[in-house]
Each structure stands twice: as C-alpha cells, then as structure tokens.
Coordinates of C-alpha atoms in Angstrom, one line a residue:
X1 CA 0.0 0.0 0.0
X2 CA 2.8 2.4 0.8
X3 CA 4.4 1.9 -2.6
X4 CA 1.1 2.6 -4.3
X5 CA 0.5 5.8 -2.3
X6 CA 4.0 7.0 -3.2
X7 CA 3.5 6.3 -6.9
X8 CA 0.1 8.0 -6.7
X9 CA 1.7 11.0 -5.0
X10 CA 4.5 11.2 -7.6
X11 CA 1.9 11.1 -10.4
X12 CA 0.0 13.9 -8.7
X13 CA 3.2 16.0 -8.4
X14 CA 4.2 15.3 -12.0
X15 CA 0.8 16.2 -13.4
X16 CA 1.1 20.0 -12.7
X17 CA 4.7 20.0 -13.9
X18 CA 3.8 18.3 -17.2
X19 CA 0.8 20.7 -17.5
X20 CA 3.2 23.6 -17.0
X21 CA 5.6 22.2 -19.5
X22 CA 3.0 21.9 -22.2
X23 CA 1.4 25.2 -21.4
X24 CA 4.8 26.8 -21.9
X25 CA 5.6 24.7 -24.9
X26 CA 6.9 27.7 -26.9
X27 CA 9.4 28.8 -24.2
X28 CA 13.1 28.2 -24.7
X29 CA 15.1 26.2 -22.2
X30 CA 16.3 29.4 -20.5
X31 CA 12.8 30.7 -19.6
X32 CA 12.3 33.3 -22.4
X33 CA 9.6 33.1 -24.9
X34 CA 10.8 32.4 -28.5
X35 CA 11.5 35.9 -29.8
X36 CA 9.8 35.1 -33.1
X37 CA 6.5 34.7 -31.1
X38 CA 6.9 37.8 -29.1
X39 CA 4.6 40.7 -29.9
X40 CA 5.8 44.1 -28.7
X41 CA 3.9 47.4 -28.5
X42 CA 5.3 50.9 -29.1
X43 CA 4.5 54.3 -27.7
X44 CA 4.2 55.7 -31.2
X45 CA 3.3 54.1 -34.6
X46 CA 5.9 56.2 -36.4
X47 CA 8.6 58.4 -34.7
X48 CA 8.7 61.7 -36.6
X49 CA 11.0 64.6 -36.3
X50 CA 9.8 68.1 -37.2
X51 CA 12.1 70.3 -39.3
X52 CA 15.7 69.2 -39.0
X53 CA 18.3 71.6 -40.3
X54 CA 21.1 69.8 -42.1
X55 CA 24.4 69.3 -40.3
X56 CA 22.8 70.0 -36.9
X57 CA 21.9 67.3 -34.4
X58 CA 18.2 67.1 -33.5
X59 CA 16.8 66.9 -30.0
X60 CA 16.5 63.4 -28.7
X61 CA 13.1 61.7 -29.0
X62 CA 12.0 58.7 -26.9
X63 CA 10.2 55.5 -27.9
X64 CA 8.9 53.2 -25.2
X65 CA 8.8 49.5 -26.1
X66 CA 6.4 47.4 -24.1
X67 CA 6.3 43.7 -23.4
X68 CA 2.7 43.3 -22.3
X69 CA 2.7 39.5 -22.4
X70 CA 3.2 37.3 -19.4
X71 CA 6.5 36.0 -20.6
X72 CA 10.0 37.5 -20.6
X73 CA 11.5 38.3 -24.0
X74 CA 15.1 38.3 -25.1
X75 CA 15.7 40.1 -28.4
X76 CA 18.9 39.0 -30.1
X77 CA 19.2 42.3 -32.0
X78 CA 17.8 45.8 -32.2
X79 CA 19.2 47.9 -35.0
X80 CA 18.6 50.4 -37.8
X81 CA 17.6 49.1 -41.2
X82 CA 19.8 51.6 -42.8
X83 CA 22.9 50.4 -40.9
X84 CA 25.9 52.8 -40.7
X85 CA 24.5 54.8 -43.6
X86 CA 21.4 55.8 -41.6
X87 CA 21.0 59.4 -40.6
X88 CA 19.5 58.3 -37.3
X89 CA 21.2 57.1 -34.2
X90 CA 19.9 54.9 -31.3
X91 CA 20.5 54.4 -27.7
X92 CA 18.7 51.2 -26.7
X93 CA 18.2 51.1 -23.0
X94 CA 21.7 52.5 -22.5
X95 CA 23.4 50.6 -25.3
X96 CA 24.7 52.9 -28.1
X97 CA 26.2 50.2 -30.3
X98 CA 25.2 50.1 -33.9
X99 CA 23.5 46.8 -33.1
X100 CA 22.2 46.3 -29.6
X101 CA 22.3 42.6 -28.7
X102 CA 20.5 40.4 -26.2
X103 CA 18.0 43.1 -25.2
X104 CA 15.8 41.8 -22.4
X105 CA 12.3 43.0 -21.7
X106 CA 10.7 41.3 -18.7
X107 CA 7.1 40.3 -18.7
X108 CA 4.8 43.3 -18.2
X109 CA 7.9 45.7 -18.4
X110 CA 9.3 48.1 -21.0
X111 CA 12.5 49.6 -22.3
X112 CA 13.4 53.0 -23.7
X113 CA 15.0 53.7 -27.0
X114 CA 16.4 57.2 -27.5
X115 CA 16.6 58.4 -31.1
X116 CA 18.3 61.4 -32.7
X117 CA 18.9 62.4 -36.3
X118 CA 21.7 64.3 -38.2
X119 CA 21.0 65.0 -41.8
X120 CA 23.6 65.7 -44.4
X121 CA 23.3 68.8 -46.5
X122 CA 22.3 68.5 -50.2
X123 CA 21.4 70.9 -53.0
X124 CA 17.7 71.0 -52.3
X125 CA 16.0 74.2 -51.3
X126 CA 12.6 72.7 -50.4
X127 CA 12.1 70.5 -47.4
X128 CA 12.8 66.8 -48.0
X129 CA 12.0 63.6 -46.0
X130 CA 14.6 61.2 -44.6
X131 CA 13.3 57.8 -43.6
X132 CA 14.5 54.6 -41.8
X133 CA 13.2 52.1 -39.3
X134 CA 14.2 50.4 -36.1
X135 CA 14.3 46.7 -36.8
X136 CA 13.7 44.2 -34.0
X137 CA 14.9 40.6 -34.3
X138 CA 11.3 39.3 -33.7
X139 CA 10.4 40.8 -37.2
X140 CA 8.7 43.9 -36.0
X141 CA 9.8 47.4 -37.2
X142 CA 9.2 51.0 -36.1
X143 CA 9.3 53.6 -38.9
X144 CA 11.4 56.7 -38.5
X145 CA 11.0 59.9 -40.5
X146 CA 12.5 63.4 -40.4
X147 CA 11.9 66.5 -42.5
X148 CA 15.3 67.9 -43.5
X149 CA 16.0 71.4 -44.6
X150 CA 19.2 72.9 -45.8
X151 CA 19.9 76.3 -44.3
X152 CA 22.4 79.2 -44.3
X153 CA 24.2 79.3 -41.0
X154 CA 25.5 82.5 -39.2
X155 CA 28.1 81.3 -36.8
X156 CA 30.3 83.6 -34.7
X157 CA 33.6 84.4 -36.2
X158 CA 34.9 87.0 -33.6
X159 CA 34.2 88.3 -30.1
X160 CA 34.0 91.9 -28.9
X161 CA 36.7 92.7 -26.4
X162 CA 38.2 95.7 -24.7
X163 CA 41.8 97.0 -25.3
X164 CA 43.0 95.1 -22.1
X165 CA 41.7 91.9 -23.6
X166 CA 38.7 91.4 -21.3
X167 CA 35.3 90.8 -22.8
X168 CA 32.1 92.7 -22.2
X169 CA 29.1 90.6 -21.3
X170 CA 25.6 90.9 -22.7
X171 CA 22.2 90.8 -20.9
X172 CA 22.4 87.0 -20.8
X173 CA 25.9 87.0 -19.3
X174 CA 27.6 85.9 -22.5
X175 CA 30.4 87.6 -24.5
X176 CA 29.4 89.2 -27.7
X177 CA 30.4 86.4 -30.1
X178 CA 29.3 87.7 -33.5
X179 CA 29.3 87.2 -37.3
X180 CA 28.7 90.0 -39.9
X181 CA 25.9 89.4 -42.3
X182 CA 26.7 89.6 -46.0
X183 CA 23.6 91.6 -46.8
X184 CA 24.2 91.9 -50.5
X185 CA 24.2 88.1 -51.0
X186 CA 21.4 87.1 -48.5
X187 CA 19.7 84.0 -49.8
X188 CA 15.9 84.1 -49.8
X189 CA 15.4 80.5 -51.0
X190 CA 16.7 79.0 -47.7
X191 CA 16.0 79.5 -44.0
X192 CA 18.8 81.2 -42.0
X193 CA 20.0 79.8 -38.7
X194 CA 21.5 82.4 -36.3
X195 CA 24.0 81.4 -33.6
X196 CA 25.4 84.2 -31.3
X197 CA 25.1 87.7 -32.7
X198 CA 24.4 88.2 -36.4
X199 CA 25.3 91.8 -37.2
X200 CA 23.9 94.1 -39.9
X201 CA 27.0 96.3 -40.1
X202 CA 27.2 100.1 -40.4
X203 CA 25.9 101.6 -43.7
X204 CA 24.4 98.2 -44.7
X205 CA 20.8 97.3 -45.1
X206 CA 19.3 93.8 -44.7
X207 CA 16.3 93.4 -46.9
X208 CA 13.9 90.5 -46.0
X209 CA 11.1 89.5 -48.3
X210 CA 7.9 87.4 -48.2
X211 CA 8.6 83.9 -46.9
X212 CA 12.0 84.6 -45.4
X213 CA 12.6 82.6 -42.2
X214 CA 15.2 83.3 -39.5
X215 CA 15.7 80.6 -36.8
X216 CA 17.6 81.5 -33.6
X217 CA 19.7 79.4 -31.2
X218 CA 19.7 80.0 -27.5
X219 CA 20.4 83.7 -26.7
X220 CA 21.0 84.5 -30.3
X221 CA 20.4 88.1 -31.5
X222 CA 19.9 89.9 -34.8
X223 CA 21.9 93.1 -34.2
X224 CA 21.2 96.1 -36.5
X225 CA 24.2 98.2 -35.7
X226 CA 24.8 102.0 -35.8
X227 CA 23.9 103.5 -39.2
X228 CA 22.5 100.2 -40.4
X229 CA 18.9 99.4 -41.5
X230 CA 16.6 96.4 -41.3
X231 CA 14.0 96.4 -44.1
X232 CA 11.3 93.7 -43.7
X233 CA 8.5 93.3 -46.3
X234 CA 6.5 90.1 -45.9
X235 CA 2.9 89.6 -47.0
X236 CA -0.2 88.4 -45.2
X237 CA 0.1 85.0 -46.8
X238 CA 3.9 84.8 -46.3
X239 CA 5.0 86.9 -43.3
X240 CA 8.7 87.0 -42.5
X241 CA 9.3 84.7 -39.6
X242 CA 11.7 85.2 -36.6
X243 CA 11.5 82.2 -34.4
X244 CA 13.6 79.5 -32.5
X245 CA 15.3 76.5 -33.9
X246 CA 13.1 74.3 -31.8
X247 CA 9.6 73.6 -33.3
X248 CA 8.7 70.3 -31.8
X249 CA 6.2 69.6 -29.0
X250 CA 5.8 72.3 -26.4
X251 CA 8.8 74.2 -27.9
X252 CA 6.4 75.2 -30.6
X253 CA 5.1 77.9 -28.3
X254 CA 7.6 78.1 -25.4
X255 CA 8.8 81.6 -24.6
X256 CA 12.5 82.6 -24.0
X257 CA 14.2 80.3 -26.5
X258 CA 16.4 83.0 -28.1
X259 CA 17.4 86.6 -27.5
X260 CA 15.8 89.4 -29.6
X261 CA 16.0 91.6 -32.6
X262 CA 18.1 94.6 -31.6
X263 CA 17.8 97.9 -33.4
X264 CA 20.6 99.6 -31.6
X265 CA 21.3 103.3 -31.1
X266 CA 22.0 104.9 -34.4
X267 CA 20.2 102.3 -36.6
X268 CA 18.0 104.2 -39.0
X269 CA 14.8 104.0 -41.0
X270 CA 14.0 100.4 -39.9
X271 CA 10.8 99.0 -41.4
X272 CA 9.0 95.9 -40.5
X273 CA 5.8 95.0 -42.4
X274 CA 4.0 91.6 -42.2
X275 CA 6.2 89.7 -39.8
X276 CA 5.8 87.2 -37.0
X277 CA 8.3 87.4 -34.2
X278 CA 7.9 84.7 -31.5
X279 CA 9.4 82.7 -28.7
X280 CA 12.2 85.0 -27.7
X281 CA 13.2 86.7 -24.5
X282 CA 12.4 90.1 -26.0
X283 CA 10.8 90.5 -29.4
X284 CA 12.2 93.9 -30.4
X285 CA 14.6 96.0 -28.5
X286 CA 14.7 99.5 -30.0
X287 CA 17.3 102.0 -28.8
X288 CA 17.7 105.7 -28.8
X289 CA 17.0 107.5 -32.1
X290 CA 19.6 110.1 -33.2
X291 CA 17.6 111.6 -36.1
X292 CA 14.1 113.0 -36.8
X293 CA 12.9 110.0 -38.8
X294 CA 11.3 107.0 -37.0
X295 CA 13.8 104.5 -35.6
X296 CA 11.2 101.9 -36.6
X297 CA 8.0 101.8 -38.6
X298 CA 6.2 98.6 -37.9
X299 CA 2.9 97.3 -39.3
X300 CA 0.8 94.2 -39.8
X301 CA 3.0 92.2 -37.4
X302 CA 2.5 89.8 -34.5
X303 CA 4.8 89.5 -31.5
X304 CA 4.0 86.6 -29.3
X305 CA 5.3 84.2 -26.6
X306 CA 8.1 86.4 -25.1
X307 CA 9.5 85.7 -21.7
X308 CA 10.0 89.5 -21.1
X309 CA 8.6 92.1 -23.5
X310 CA 7.2 92.1 -27.0
X311 CA 8.5 95.6 -27.8
X312 CA 11.0 97.4 -25.5
X313 CA 11.8 100.9 -26.6
X314 CA 14.4 103.1 -25.0
X315 CA 14.2 106.7 -26.1
X316 CA 13.2 105.6 -29.6
X317 CA 10.9 106.9 -32.3
X318 CA 8.3 104.2 -33.3
X319 CA 5.3 104.4 -35.6
X320 CA 3.2 101.2 -35.2
X321 CA 0.0 100.2 -37.0
X322 CA -2.1 97.0 -36.9
X323 CA 0.0 95.1 -34.4
X324 CA -0.9 92.2 -32.2
X325 CA 1.3 91.6 -29.2
X326 CA 0.4 88.9 -26.7
X327 CA 1.7 86.2 -24.3
X328 CA 4.6 88.2 -22.8
X329 CA 5.8 87.6 -19.3
X330 CA 6.8 91.1 -18.3
X331 CA 4.9 93.5 -20.5
X332 CA 3.7 93.5 -24.2
X333 CA 4.9 97.1 -24.7
X334 CA 7.5 98.9 -22.5
X335 CA 8.3 102.5 -23.5
X336 CA 11.1 103.7 -21.2
X337 CA 13.7 106.4 -21.2
X338 CA 11.4 108.8 -23.1
X339 CA 10.8 108.8 -26.8
X340 CA 8.2 109.5 -29.5
X341 CA 5.6 106.9 -30.1
X342 CA 2.4 106.5 -32.1
X343 CA 0.3 103.3 -32.3
X344 CA -2.9 102.8 -34.2
X345 CA -5.3 99.9 -34.7
X346 CA -3.2 97.7 -32.4
X347 CA -4.0 95.1 -29.8
X348 CA -1.9 94.5 -26.7
X349 CA -3.3 91.5 -25.0
X350 CA -1.9 90.8 -21.5
X351 CA -2.5 87.1 -21.1
X352 CA 0.4 85.1 -19.6
X353 CA 0.0 81.3 -18.9
X354 CA 3.1 80.6 -17.0
X355 CA 2.7 82.6 -13.7
X356 CA 1.6 86.0 -12.5
X357 CA 2.8 89.0 -14.4
X358 CA 4.3 91.7 -12.2
X359 CA 3.5 94.6 -14.5
X360 CA 0.6 95.8 -16.6
X361 CA 0.7 95.0 -20.3
X362 CA 1.7 98.5 -21.4
X363 CA 4.2 100.6 -19.4
X364 CA 5.2 104.2 -20.3
X365 CA 8.0 106.1 -18.5
X366 CA 9.7 109.5 -19.0
X367 CA 12.9 108.4 -17.3
X368 CA 15.3 105.5 -16.8
X369 CA 17.5 104.2 -14.0
X370 CA 21.2 104.7 -14.3
X371 CA 23.9 102.9 -12.2
X372 CA 22.9 103.0 -8.5
X373 CA 19.2 103.5 -9.3
X374 CA 19.8 107.1 -10.2
X375 CA 16.8 108.4 -12.1
X376 CA 17.6 110.1 -15.4
X377 CA 14.7 112.1 -16.8
X378 CA 13.9 111.8 -20.6
X379 CA 11.1 113.5 -22.4
X380 CA 8.1 111.5 -23.6
X381 CA 7.5 113.7 -26.6
X382 CA 4.5 111.7 -27.6
X383 CA 2.8 108.5 -26.6
X384 CA -0.3 108.2 -28.8
X385 CA -2.7 105.3 -28.9
X386 CA -5.5 105.5 -31.5
X387 CA -8.1 102.7 -32.1
X388 CA -6.2 100.4 -29.8
X389 CA -7.1 97.6 -27.3
X390 CA -5.0 97.3 -24.1
X391 CA -6.5 94.4 -22.1
X392 CA -5.6 91.4 -20.0
X393 CA -5.6 89.6 -16.7
X394 CA -3.6 92.1 -14.6
X395 CA -5.7 93.4 -11.7
X396 CA -7.2 96.9 -11.9
X397 CA -5.4 98.3 -14.9
X398 CA -3.3 97.2 -17.9
X399 CA -1.7 100.6 -18.4
X400 CA 1.0 102.0 -16.2
X401 CA 2.2 105.6 -16.8
X402 CA 5.1 106.6 -14.7
X403 CA 6.3 110.3 -14.7
X404 CA 8.9 112.5 -13.2
X405 CA 8.4 116.3 -13.1
X406 CA 11.9 116.9 -14.6
X407 CA 10.9 115.6 -18.0
X408 CA 7.9 116.2 -20.4
X409 CA 5.2 113.7 -20.6
X410 CA 2.6 113.7 -23.3
X411 CA 0.2 110.8 -23.8
X412 CA -3.1 110.5 -25.6
X413 CA -5.6 107.7 -25.9
X414 CA -8.2 108.2 -28.7
X415 CA -11.0 105.7 -29.2
X416 CA -8.9 103.1 -27.4
X417 CA -10.3 100.5 -25.0
X418 CA -8.0 100.3 -22.0
X419 CA -8.5 98.2 -18.9
X420 CA -8.6 100.7 -16.1
X421 CA -8.7 103.6 -18.5
X422 CA -11.5 106.1 -19.4
X423 CA -13.1 103.5 -21.7
X424 CA -12.8 100.2 -19.9
X425 CA -15.0 97.4 -21.2
X426 CA -14.2 93.8 -21.8
X427 CA -13.4 93.5 -25.5
X428 CA -14.8 90.0 -25.6
X429 CA -12.0 88.2 -27.3
X430 CA -13.1 84.8 -28.7
X431 CA -10.7 82.7 -26.8
X432 CA -7.5 84.2 -25.3
X433 CA -6.5 80.8 -23.9
X434 CA -6.2 79.6 -27.5
X435 CA -4.6 82.8 -28.8
X436 CA -7.8 83.7 -30.7
X437 CA -8.1 87.5 -30.4
X438 CA -11.0 87.9 -32.8
X439 CA -13.9 89.8 -31.3
X440 CA -17.1 88.1 -30.4
X441 CA -20.4 89.5 -31.8
X442 CA -21.4 92.4 -29.7
X443 CA -17.9 93.3 -28.6
X444 CA -17.6 97.0 -27.7
X445 CA -14.2 97.0 -29.5
X446 CA -15.4 96.0 -33.0
X447 CA -13.8 98.1 -35.6
X448 CA -10.6 98.8 -33.6
X449 CA -7.4 96.8 -32.9
X450 CA -5.6 94.2 -34.9
X451 CA -7.5 93.1 -38.1
X452 CA -5.7 90.0 -39.4
X453 CA -5.9 86.3 -38.7
X454 CA -4.4 84.9 -35.5
X455 CA -3.4 81.4 -34.6

C-alpha cells in the first residue's frame, strides 16, 4: 500500500509539472519566450521629427517598447535598417552600439529607445524627407522619419573685447560672439539659422522679403548696428518669420528660447511689415534715435510668446500700425527712457499662462534708471494710442504711466479700449487661452485693434 501511495503522490506531483511544460511549450530552455513569437507594443506608430536643419543634431526623442505579455522576452538584435549609412542614431536602454544585442524585456515591463537624427546637406531648397526604421529581431519594425531642410548658418567668427583683452558681457551673461551678415548676398530661398550675434554692419541694409525665415539658437540676436537698417516686407500669406530652432512639441510655443531683434542706437529707417516674431526673451529692443525719422516703422505684425517684453523701446521713435502683441511675461509694450511713439489699430493682450505678471501689459516712462538706481529724466515727446485695445488679466489696470516732473510727458488715448482707463470694457476676445483674439459678436471694440488672422 505504501508503494502505491508514493507512486500516486508522484503522479499527482508530476501532473502539474507536465501541464506547466505543455502550457509553456513555446518557451526556450532558459525561460524566455521564443522571440519570433513575441509581440511588442510601441508608444508611437511612427517616430517623426519636425524640421531638422542639415548638419545639426536634433533633440532626442524617446520611444517606449512594451512587453505586455506574461513572458520574458530576449531580443537577439535591435538595430537600424539603414545600418551605418542611416542618418538616425539609437540608444537602446543605454546601449549605443550600432547593433544592440541580447536586449531583455521582462514580462509586463518596458525599455526606452532614444533616437536622434543628423541629416547631411544637399542641393535641395525645399524640405525633404529622410526615412529609416528600427528593426527588432522578432520581425517587428518601427518607422522613423525626419523632414530635413538645408539652411544658411550664421556662426560667430569673432568676439568683442576691450583693449585690455577682457570681454564685455551681454544681458544674458555671454560675450558678444558675432558674425557679420553679407547683406548683398542674402539668400531668400533657404532658411537662415543664427547662432550668437548676427550683425547688420554700419551703412548696410538687410532686406527680408515674403517667406524669409530666421531661426535663432539659445540667446541668439539679430543686431542692427549704428547707421545700419533692417527692411522687412512680408505679406499676409507669407510673413517674414523670426523664431527659435526648436519647433517640436511644447517648444512650438515656449517663450524665451532665443534673444531678440536689436535695433541699436543709431540704426536708422528700420521698417517691419508683415512679420511674425515669436518665442524670444524680447521681441524687439529699439534703442535711442539720433535723427528725426522714426527708428522703426512697424505694421501688420504679430509679436508673441516672449518671456519678457514684446517691444521694449528706449528713447526711440516708433510708428506702429495694426499690431498684435500677446503672451509676454513682463509686458507687451514697455516704453522707457522717453521717446516719441504712435500706435494705431493695435491690440496689446496681456495674457500670460506661466505665472503671474508683475506689471501691466503697457508701461510708459519718461525716465530710466542709471547705475545705482539714479533716475535720469527723458522726455516722452508723444505716446499716442488710437483705435487700440489694451486688455488682459492684470488686476485693476493694464496701463502704467510713470512720470517724473523733470521731463515732459505727453500721452493720448483716442477711441482706445484700456482696462482701467477712461473707456474700460471687456473687448470679448473669442478665446485668449487659444490665442484667438478675434472679437465676439457684440464686442464694444469691434472696428478697432488688430485686423488680421491669429493662430
């Protein structure tokens, strides 16, 4: 009887083992499922890169590879179909080899693949697509694509320095590393990428036309120097674009990615018509005028997503018409150190999504602070606003006028809707949260302010 019981017990013990063996019949001897039977899932169907400028590395994108089965998987290889000729590069869960081998993904777990692209220049002026795929040894593949663009690059060739060899530092704490633009041979068929300071030198004029695109690296500046001129003439369909090199994801609207367009003291007869200036620290910095003509005549232009100011003028002469300025962290318009200003049919919309603004959206001052907070009076010859909207989320008023008695101050608001002003009524924008500054039916501001399409 004992022997029968033992045999029966052994049979009972062997039954679940044999059941487990047959239920895992597709597993290899080391416990992994046969990789040819593994089915992986990916965080994206196709990994796509937005505009990639040739000869410049892209930001790194991430793909998550999921093993949602109940079995561990060991992939013998993960690689690029294009091999060494591919313009993409991989980091497979920390492995940067051309071919990642023996990649383990535990049951219910995942791995990360980091992907970057670097595209060779060619002779094409239009955007072109570069494609490849990540190949997994189980037979699955993940397509990769990137839109490449050739570009003209403005890289620093020199750095400003004092006679003693030391370097002055700019507002960002960087030396003035600069290149000089060859204005006469500016190419309009390619985008331009600016690194450091790109300078329009004295007695030169940079003419930008419909469809021109300028892309700026971190802290980069277009510097229009003494006696130089910036002449921008876009169209409603093809405005001239000033933006950051990053266009992917949240970088498509993130403020503070580059410096500014600087119309420095002595620059003359600058004109901007039909342009979009976006995602900088400042949009336009306009310095003291030394003549009687306007430092800047600007029209039909949007300035948006600036971490500080849309337009910052310092003793300048500006004539502005049909402007839309919005999403600026400090102020849309800051007129300081005096000057002569006239704005018509313009909208200054003080909506900032990334915290509380510390200032109203329009600030006008007839002075500036010198070293040691010493106040230097400067006349506001004129600060006229006609058919304008100044509105936003700042409490009480969106207009701050600061005056000292030692300097003249002349401002005028004609048929202009100003939060906290004499005519203060909600303009009823369609949806400021979505940057839609059209006016709803019944708006008290219909007929004034910016008149072109917004994003």
